[in-house]
mmCIF file of C-alpha atoms in Angstrom:
data_model
loop_
_atom_site.group_PDB
_atom_site.id
_atom_site.type_symbol
_atom_site.label_atom_id
_atom_site.label_comp_id
_atom_site.label_asym_id
_atom_site.label_seq_id
_atom_site.Cartn_x
_atom_site.Cartn_y
_atom_site.Cartn_z
ATOM 1 C CA MET A 1 0.000 0.000 0.000
ATOM 2 C CA LYS A 2 2.802 2.386 0.907
ATOM 3 C CA ILE A 3 4.571 1.559 -2.344
ATOM 4 C CA THR A 4 1.388 2.339 -4.288
ATOM 5 C CA LEU A 5 0.923 5.687 -2.562
ATOM 6 C CA PHE A 6 4.599 6.519 -3.080
ATOM 7 C CA THR A 7 4.334 5.706 -6.765
ATOM 8 C CA LEU A 8 1.156 7.790 -7.110
ATOM 9 C CA GLY A 9 2.842 10.702 -5.374
ATOM 10 C CA ILE A 10 5.736 10.558 -7.814
ATOM 11 C CA LEU A 11 3.342 10.508 -10.789
ATOM 12 C CA LEU A 12 1.406 13.476 -9.427
ATOM 13 C CA SER A 13 4.636 15.374 -8.855
ATOM 14 C CA VAL A 14 5.739 14.706 -12.435
ATOM 15 C CA ALA A 15 2.354 15.866 -13.723
ATOM 16 C CA ALA A 16 2.553 19.013 -11.605
ATOM 17 C CA CYS A 17 6.037 19.741 -12.938
ATOM 18 C CA GLY A 18 4.765 19.231 -16.473
ATOM 19 C CA LEU A 19 1.909 21.675 -15.901
ATOM 20 C CA LEU A 20 4.287 24.173 -14.333
ATOM 21 C CA ILE A 21 6.683 23.903 -17.269
ATOM 22 C CA ALA A 22 3.819 24.289 -19.781
ATOM 23 C CA HIS A 23 2.513 27.290 -17.866
ATOM 24 C CA THR A 24 5.997 28.780 -17.772
ATOM 25 C CA ARG A 25 6.412 28.292 -21.520
ATOM 26 C CA SER A 26 3.000 29.815 -22.165
ATOM 27 C CA PHE A 27 3.818 32.781 -19.959
ATOM 28 C CA SER A 28 7.205 33.146 -21.657
ATOM 29 C CA LEU A 29 5.578 33.095 -25.116
ATOM 30 C CA LYS A 30 3.019 35.690 -24.071
ATOM 31 C CA ARG A 31 5.769 37.784 -22.524
ATOM 32 C CA ASP A 32 7.865 37.598 -25.708
ATOM 33 C CA THR A 33 4.815 38.486 -27.799
ATOM 34 C CA ALA A 34 4.039 41.420 -25.546
ATOM 35 C CA VAL A 35 7.628 42.601 -25.747
ATOM 36 C CA MET A 36 7.580 42.281 -29.543
ATOM 37 C CA ILE A 37 4.314 44.229 -29.774
ATOM 38 C CA GLY A 38 5.566 46.829 -27.349
ATOM 39 C CA THR A 39 8.752 47.200 -29.385
ATOM 40 C CA THR A 40 7.175 47.300 -32.844
ATOM 41 C CA LEU A 41 3.993 49.217 -32.034
ATOM 42 C CA PRO A 42 5.696 52.624 -31.930
ATOM 43 C CA GLU A 43 7.414 51.767 -35.220
ATOM 44 C CA LEU A 44 4.109 50.669 -36.738
ATOM 45 C CA ARG A 45 2.461 53.826 -35.496
ATOM 46 C CA SER A 46 5.278 55.853 -37.034
ATOM 47 C CA THR A 47 4.905 53.987 -40.319
ATOM 48 C CA VAL A 48 1.146 54.550 -40.380
ATOM 49 C CA SER A 49 1.658 58.222 -39.547
ATOM 50 C CA LEU A 50 4.255 58.516 -42.265
ATOM 51 C CA LEU A 51 2.011 56.865 -44.840
ATOM 52 C CA LYS A 52 -0.858 59.078 -43.788
ATOM 53 C CA ALA A 53 1.347 62.161 -44.017
ATOM 54 C CA ASN A 54 2.584 61.120 -47.450
ATOM 55 C CA GLN A 55 -0.966 60.563 -48.629
ATOM 56 C CA GLU A 56 -2.060 63.952 -47.301
ATOM 57 C CA ALA A 57 0.983 65.570 -48.909
ATOM 58 C CA GLU A 58 0.201 63.947 -52.260
ATOM 59 C CA GLN A 59 -3.426 65.085 -52.048
ATOM 60 C CA HIS A 60 -2.326 68.605 -51.135
ATOM 61 C CA PHE A 61 0.187 68.607 -54.003
ATOM 62 C CA PHE A 62 -2.482 67.393 -56.430
ATOM 63 C CA ARG A 63 -4.922 70.078 -55.269
ATOM 64 C CA SER A 64 -2.227 72.744 -55.526
ATOM 65 C CA ALA A 65 -1.146 71.519 -58.965
ATOM 66 C CA LEU A 66 -4.768 71.438 -60.131
ATOM 67 C CA SER A 67 -5.339 74.963 -58.836
ATOM 68 C CA ALA A 68 -2.196 76.127 -60.622
ATOM 69 C CA ARG A 69 -3.391 74.499 -63.847
ATOM 70 C CA GLU A 70 -6.823 76.088 -63.516
ATOM 71 C CA GLU A 71 -5.267 79.474 -62.840
ATOM 72 C CA GLN A 72 -2.949 79.095 -65.829
ATOM 73 C CA ALA A 73 -5.866 78.057 -68.024
ATOM 74 C CA SER A 74 -7.919 81.042 -66.862
ATOM 75 C CA VAL A 75 -5.135 83.492 -67.589
ATOM 76 C CA TYR A 76 -3.761 82.113 -70.842
ATOM 77 C CA ILE A 77 -6.357 79.861 -72.450
ATOM 78 C CA LEU A 78 -9.738 81.341 -71.486
ATOM 79 C CA PRO A 79 -9.101 84.834 -70.121
ATOM 80 C CA ALA A 80 -11.981 86.753 -68.578
ATOM 81 C CA GLY A 81 -11.494 89.822 -70.764
ATOM 82 C CA PRO A 82 -10.381 90.637 -74.307
ATOM 83 C CA ALA A 83 -7.166 88.848 -75.251
ATOM 84 C CA ALA A 84 -6.418 90.605 -78.530
ATOM 85 C CA SER A 85 -2.984 91.859 -77.482
ATOM 86 C CA ARG A 86 -1.807 88.425 -76.363
ATOM 87 C CA ALA A 87 -3.300 86.764 -79.443
ATOM 88 C CA VAL A 88 -1.348 89.114 -81.705
ATOM 89 C CA SER A 89 1.844 88.514 -79.714
ATOM 90 C CA VAL A 90 1.392 84.726 -79.759
ATOM 91 C CA LEU A 91 0.748 84.483 -83.500
ATOM 92 C CA GLN A 92 3.641 86.789 -84.347
ATOM 93 C CA SER A 93 5.949 84.822 -82.054
ATOM 94 C CA ILE A 94 5.000 81.519 -83.687
ATOM 95 C CA ALA A 95 5.700 82.967 -87.139
ATOM 96 C CA ARG A 96 9.051 84.321 -85.944
ATOM 97 C CA VAL A 97 10.061 81.004 -84.380
ATOM 98 C CA LEU A 98 9.167 79.143 -87.577
ATOM 99 C CA ARG A 99 11.243 81.554 -89.673
ATOM 100 C CA GLU A 100 14.195 80.974 -87.347
ATOM 101 C CA THR A 101 14.130 77.269 -88.178
ATOM 102 C CA GLY A 102 15.015 78.217 -91.775
ATOM 103 C CA GLU A 103 12.779 75.527 -93.294
ATOM 104 C CA SER A 104 10.323 77.961 -94.886
ATOM 105 C CA GLN A 105 9.430 81.618 -94.847
ATOM 106 C CA GLY A 106 6.299 83.496 -93.998
ATOM 107 C CA SER A 107 5.019 86.562 -92.217
ATOM 108 C CA ILE A 108 1.830 87.926 -90.700
ATOM 109 C CA ASP A 109 0.443 90.904 -92.574
ATOM 110 C CA ALA A 110 -2.611 91.703 -90.444
ATOM 111 C CA LEU A 111 -4.894 90.373 -87.718
ATOM 112 C CA SER A 112 -8.307 91.964 -87.277
ATOM 113 C CA PHE A 113 -11.040 91.172 -84.711
ATOM 114 C CA GLN A 114 -14.775 91.640 -84.803
ATOM 115 C CA GLU A 115 -15.896 94.584 -82.656
ATOM 116 C CA LYS A 116 -18.223 92.673 -80.322
ATOM 117 C CA ALA A 117 -17.856 89.263 -78.704
ATOM 118 C CA SER A 118 -20.632 86.689 -79.111
ATOM 119 C CA ASP A 119 -22.043 85.593 -75.746
ATOM 120 C CA HIS A 120 -22.717 81.851 -75.381
ATOM 121 C CA GLY A 121 -23.519 81.845 -71.659
ATOM 122 C CA ASP A 122 -20.561 80.064 -70.078
ATOM 123 C CA TYR A 123 -18.125 81.467 -72.615
ATOM 124 C CA LYS A 124 -17.732 84.130 -75.300
ATOM 125 C CA THR A 125 -16.235 83.989 -78.776
ATOM 126 C CA VAL A 126 -14.519 86.590 -80.907
ATOM 127 C CA SER A 127 -14.051 86.100 -84.645
ATOM 128 C CA ALA A 128 -10.822 87.231 -86.266
ATOM 129 C CA THR A 129 -9.222 87.314 -89.700
ATOM 130 C CA LEU A 130 -5.527 86.556 -90.095
ATOM 131 C CA LYS A 131 -3.713 87.552 -93.294
ATOM 132 C CA MET A 132 -0.330 86.035 -94.135
ATOM 133 C CA THR A 133 2.244 85.962 -96.900
ATOM 134 C CA SER A 134 4.002 82.625 -96.993
ATOM 135 C CA ASP A 135 4.611 79.401 -98.854
ATOM 136 C CA PHE A 136 2.427 76.327 -98.429
ATOM 137 C CA ARG A 137 4.852 74.550 -96.111
ATOM 138 C CA PHE A 138 4.987 77.476 -93.705
ATOM 139 C CA VAL A 139 1.199 77.764 -93.482
ATOM 140 C CA ALA A 140 0.790 74.003 -92.997
ATOM 141 C CA ARG A 141 3.229 74.036 -90.089
ATOM 142 C CA PHE A 142 1.656 77.183 -88.661
ATOM 143 C CA LEU A 143 -1.810 75.594 -88.682
ATOM 144 C CA SER A 144 -0.527 72.355 -87.136
ATOM 145 C CA ILE A 145 0.677 74.392 -84.154
ATOM 146 C CA LEU A 146 -2.632 76.246 -83.866
ATOM 147 C CA ALA A 147 -4.371 72.851 -83.780
ATOM 148 C CA LEU A 148 -2.783 72.361 -80.329
ATOM 149 C CA SER A 149 -4.216 75.583 -78.939
ATOM 150 C CA GLY A 150 -5.589 75.242 -75.438
ATOM 151 C CA ASP A 151 -3.630 72.035 -74.768
ATOM 152 C CA MET A 152 -1.496 72.067 -71.615
ATOM 153 C CA MET A 153 -0.946 68.439 -70.671
ATOM 154 C CA ILE A 154 -0.227 65.254 -72.595
ATOM 155 C CA ARG A 155 -3.700 63.954 -71.780
ATOM 156 C CA ASP A 156 -5.191 66.973 -73.582
ATOM 157 C CA VAL A 157 -4.200 65.543 -76.971
ATOM 158 C CA PHE A 158 -5.649 62.110 -76.076
ATOM 159 C CA SER A 159 -9.310 61.257 -76.371
ATOM 160 C CA ASP A 160 -10.973 59.931 -73.200
ATOM 161 C CA GLU A 161 -11.078 56.487 -74.775
ATOM 162 C CA ALA A 162 -7.376 56.617 -75.670
ATOM 163 C CA SER A 163 -6.439 57.653 -72.107
ATOM 164 C CA SER A 164 -8.453 54.766 -70.644
ATOM 165 C CA THR A 165 -6.993 52.267 -73.105
ATOM 166 C CA PHE A 166 -3.448 53.452 -72.389
ATOM 167 C CA LEU A 167 -3.889 53.065 -68.607
ATOM 168 C CA ARG A 168 -5.490 49.654 -69.078
ATOM 169 C CA GLN A 169 -2.579 48.460 -71.231
ATOM 170 C CA VAL A 170 -0.058 49.587 -68.624
ATOM 171 C CA ASN A 171 -2.048 48.043 -65.781
ATOM 172 C CA GLU A 172 -2.265 44.705 -67.565
ATOM 173 C CA SER A 173 1.440 44.555 -68.451
ATOM 174 C CA ALA A 174 2.988 46.170 -65.345
ATOM 175 C CA PRO A 175 0.557 47.203 -62.560
ATOM 176 C CA LEU A 176 3.326 48.878 -60.552
ATOM 177 C CA SER A 177 3.937 51.258 -63.472
ATOM 178 C CA LEU A 178 0.384 52.636 -63.358
ATOM 179 C CA LYS A 179 1.426 55.635 -61.233
ATOM 180 C CA ALA A 180 4.170 56.528 -63.743
ATOM 181 C CA ALA A 181 1.628 56.227 -66.562
ATOM 182 C CA GLU A 182 -0.771 58.586 -64.787
ATOM 183 C CA ASP A 183 2.052 61.062 -64.154
ATOM 184 C CA PHE A 184 2.918 60.810 -67.849
ATOM 185 C CA LEU A 185 -0.616 61.765 -68.887
ATOM 186 C CA TYR A 186 -0.562 64.791 -66.596
ATOM 187 C CA GLY A 187 2.885 65.877 -67.761
ATOM 188 C CA ASP A 188 3.468 69.255 -69.402
ATOM 189 C CA LEU A 189 2.953 69.009 -73.161
ATOM 190 C CA LEU A 190 5.697 71.459 -74.117
ATOM 191 C CA THR A 191 8.206 69.692 -71.854
ATOM 192 C CA TYR A 192 7.328 66.450 -73.637
ATOM 193 C CA ALA A 193 7.713 68.094 -77.036
ATOM 194 C CA ALA A 194 11.192 69.335 -76.116
ATOM 195 C CA GLU A 195 12.434 65.878 -75.024
ATOM 196 C CA PRO A 196 9.889 63.278 -76.150
ATOM 197 C CA ASP A 197 12.177 60.247 -76.112
ATOM 198 C CA GLN A 198 13.359 60.909 -72.564
ATOM 199 C CA VAL A 199 9.842 61.500 -71.244
ATOM 200 C CA GLU A 200 8.514 58.343 -72.889
ATOM 201 C CA GLN A 201 11.431 56.236 -71.646
ATOM 202 C CA ALA A 202 10.922 57.451 -68.071
ATOM 203 C CA MET A 203 7.321 56.229 -68.290
ATOM 204 C CA LEU A 204 8.290 52.902 -69.903
ATOM 205 C CA GLN A 205 11.357 52.022 -67.813
ATOM 206 C CA ASP A 206 9.613 49.520 -65.487
ATOM 207 C CA ILE A 207 7.395 47.977 -68.168
ATOM 208 C CA PRO A 208 8.548 44.641 -69.658
ATOM 209 C CA GLU A 209 10.667 45.243 -72.750
ATOM 210 C CA GLU A 210 8.452 43.109 -74.969
ATOM 211 C CA MET A 211 5.479 45.374 -74.161
ATOM 212 C CA GLN A 212 7.224 48.728 -74.577
ATOM 213 C CA PRO A 213 7.026 48.979 -78.407
ATOM 214 C CA ASP A 214 3.249 48.434 -78.403
ATOM 215 C CA ILE A 215 2.614 51.008 -75.692
ATOM 216 C CA ARG A 216 4.943 53.537 -77.319
ATOM 217 C CA ALA A 217 3.238 52.995 -80.694
ATOM 218 C CA PHE A 218 -0.170 53.498 -79.066
ATOM 219 C CA VAL A 219 0.680 56.847 -77.430
ATOM 220 C CA LEU A 220 2.210 58.099 -80.674
ATOM 221 C CA ALA A 221 -0.858 57.096 -82.680
ATOM 222 C CA SER A 222 -3.101 58.727 -80.056
ATOM 223 C CA GLY A 223 -1.747 62.199 -80.833
ATOM 224 C CA LEU A 224 1.846 62.469 -79.685
ATOM 225 C CA ALA A 225 3.258 61.861 -83.162
ATOM 226 C CA ASP A 226 1.564 65.105 -84.259
ATOM 227 C CA VAL A 227 2.995 66.889 -81.227
ATOM 228 C CA ARG A 228 6.484 65.713 -82.175
ATOM 229 C CA ARG A 229 6.092 66.884 -85.776
ATOM 230 C CA SER A 230 4.612 70.246 -84.830
ATOM 231 C CA LEU A 231 6.587 71.260 -81.762
ATOM 232 C CA SER A 232 9.717 69.227 -81.067
ATOM 233 C CA ASP A 233 12.227 71.365 -82.976
ATOM 234 C CA ILE A 234 10.713 74.669 -81.832
ATOM 235 C CA ALA A 235 9.626 73.760 -78.274
ATOM 236 C CA PRO A 236 12.683 75.380 -76.614
ATOM 237 C CA ASN A 237 12.023 78.647 -78.475
ATOM 238 C CA LEU A 238 8.319 78.572 -77.637
ATOM 239 C CA LYS A 239 9.247 78.091 -73.994
ATOM 240 C CA LYS A 240 11.737 80.934 -74.190
ATOM 241 C CA GLU A 241 9.116 83.210 -75.763
ATOM 242 C CA ARG A 242 6.695 82.270 -72.937
ATOM 243 C CA ILE A 243 3.742 81.942 -75.291
ATOM 244 C CA TRP A 244 2.615 78.509 -74.153
ATOM 245 C CA PRO A 245 -0.095 77.460 -73.557
ATOM 246 C CA LEU A 246 -1.685 78.990 -76.626
ATOM 247 C CA PRO A 247 -5.060 80.706 -76.258
ATOM 248 C CA PHE A 248 -7.949 78.449 -77.162
ATOM 249 C CA LEU A 249 -8.960 79.061 -80.757
ATOM 250 C CA THR A 250 -10.343 77.246 -83.774
ATOM 251 C CA VAL A 251 -9.561 77.607 -87.471
ATOM 252 C CA ASP A 252 -12.815 78.205 -89.351
ATOM 253 C CA SER A 253 -11.752 78.947 -92.919
ATOM 254 C CA LEU A 254 -8.732 79.091 -95.203
ATOM 255 C CA GLN A 255 -8.379 80.965 -98.491
ATOM 256 C CA ARG A 256 -5.346 81.183 -100.771
ATOM 257 C CA ASP A 257 -4.291 83.496 -103.567
ATOM 258 C CA GLY A 258 -0.741 82.535 -104.553
ATOM 259 C CA GLU A 259 1.364 83.262 -101.479
ATOM 260 C CA LYS A 260 -1.377 85.341 -99.889
ATOM 261 C CA TRP A 261 -3.441 83.531 -97.258
ATOM 262 C CA GLN A 262 -6.532 84.536 -95.328
ATOM 263 C CA ILE A 263 -7.405 82.444 -92.278
ATOM 264 C CA GLY A 264 -10.653 82.757 -90.353
ATOM 265 C CA LEU A 265 -10.216 82.205 -86.604
ATOM 266 C CA THR A 266 -12.440 82.085 -83.551
ATOM 267 C CA PHE A 267 -10.970 82.923 -80.145
ATOM 268 C CA TYR A 268 -12.664 81.694 -76.974
ATOM 269 C CA ARG A 269 -12.766 83.465 -73.613
ATOM 270 C CA ARG A 270 -14.849 83.597 -70.459
#
């Protein structure tokens, strides 16, 4: 009987030791976890705060950039008052820049405006007649530049469908490059025209090489090929002359008599 009780006591002692060891291990694990959380929590809080600050900074930058764009558009593209003086300066500067390239020759003889603007509610229009003396090549180049009037960003020469297709192509081939693609669309058009290859390559650098030719071909076909042809060789001079962005205008008519040209224009303003 004593032997049985002794044996039972030993077994109970072993079991108690086992429970104590398990409890100690559990406590140690919880302690280590608590220490880890206590150590990393401030770092996690800092990371979250940093991410939040970055996000707020990006939103503030976007709002500021948008406000700057809107202000620039109001002043240069759709001014509140008559813009005859700037229109004359812009057109004369374009003609001068084109002559400096030496490819062809032409000059502006006269630019006349209708006396009263037409009120369309949200905007007003002013008709004008531009008279030039130049060869065909000069006029063609001149009109190709006017076709970009009112455009400030790369996305302005894209249709909405082209912009969506471009972003979808980038997202499907390299999702991490989507931010660079969006930045590309909102890039300054004249800056692109001055260095198109560099701007395109910066957008394409993280996209798989086998996909880059297709995406580059798409953006060129969507309007950037025309920008290259019209502006690339004269973009630095246009920037120097500070005539970009061009006021928003449309070409309504074109008449030719030898080297004499008469171009009907409509200027838009608020």
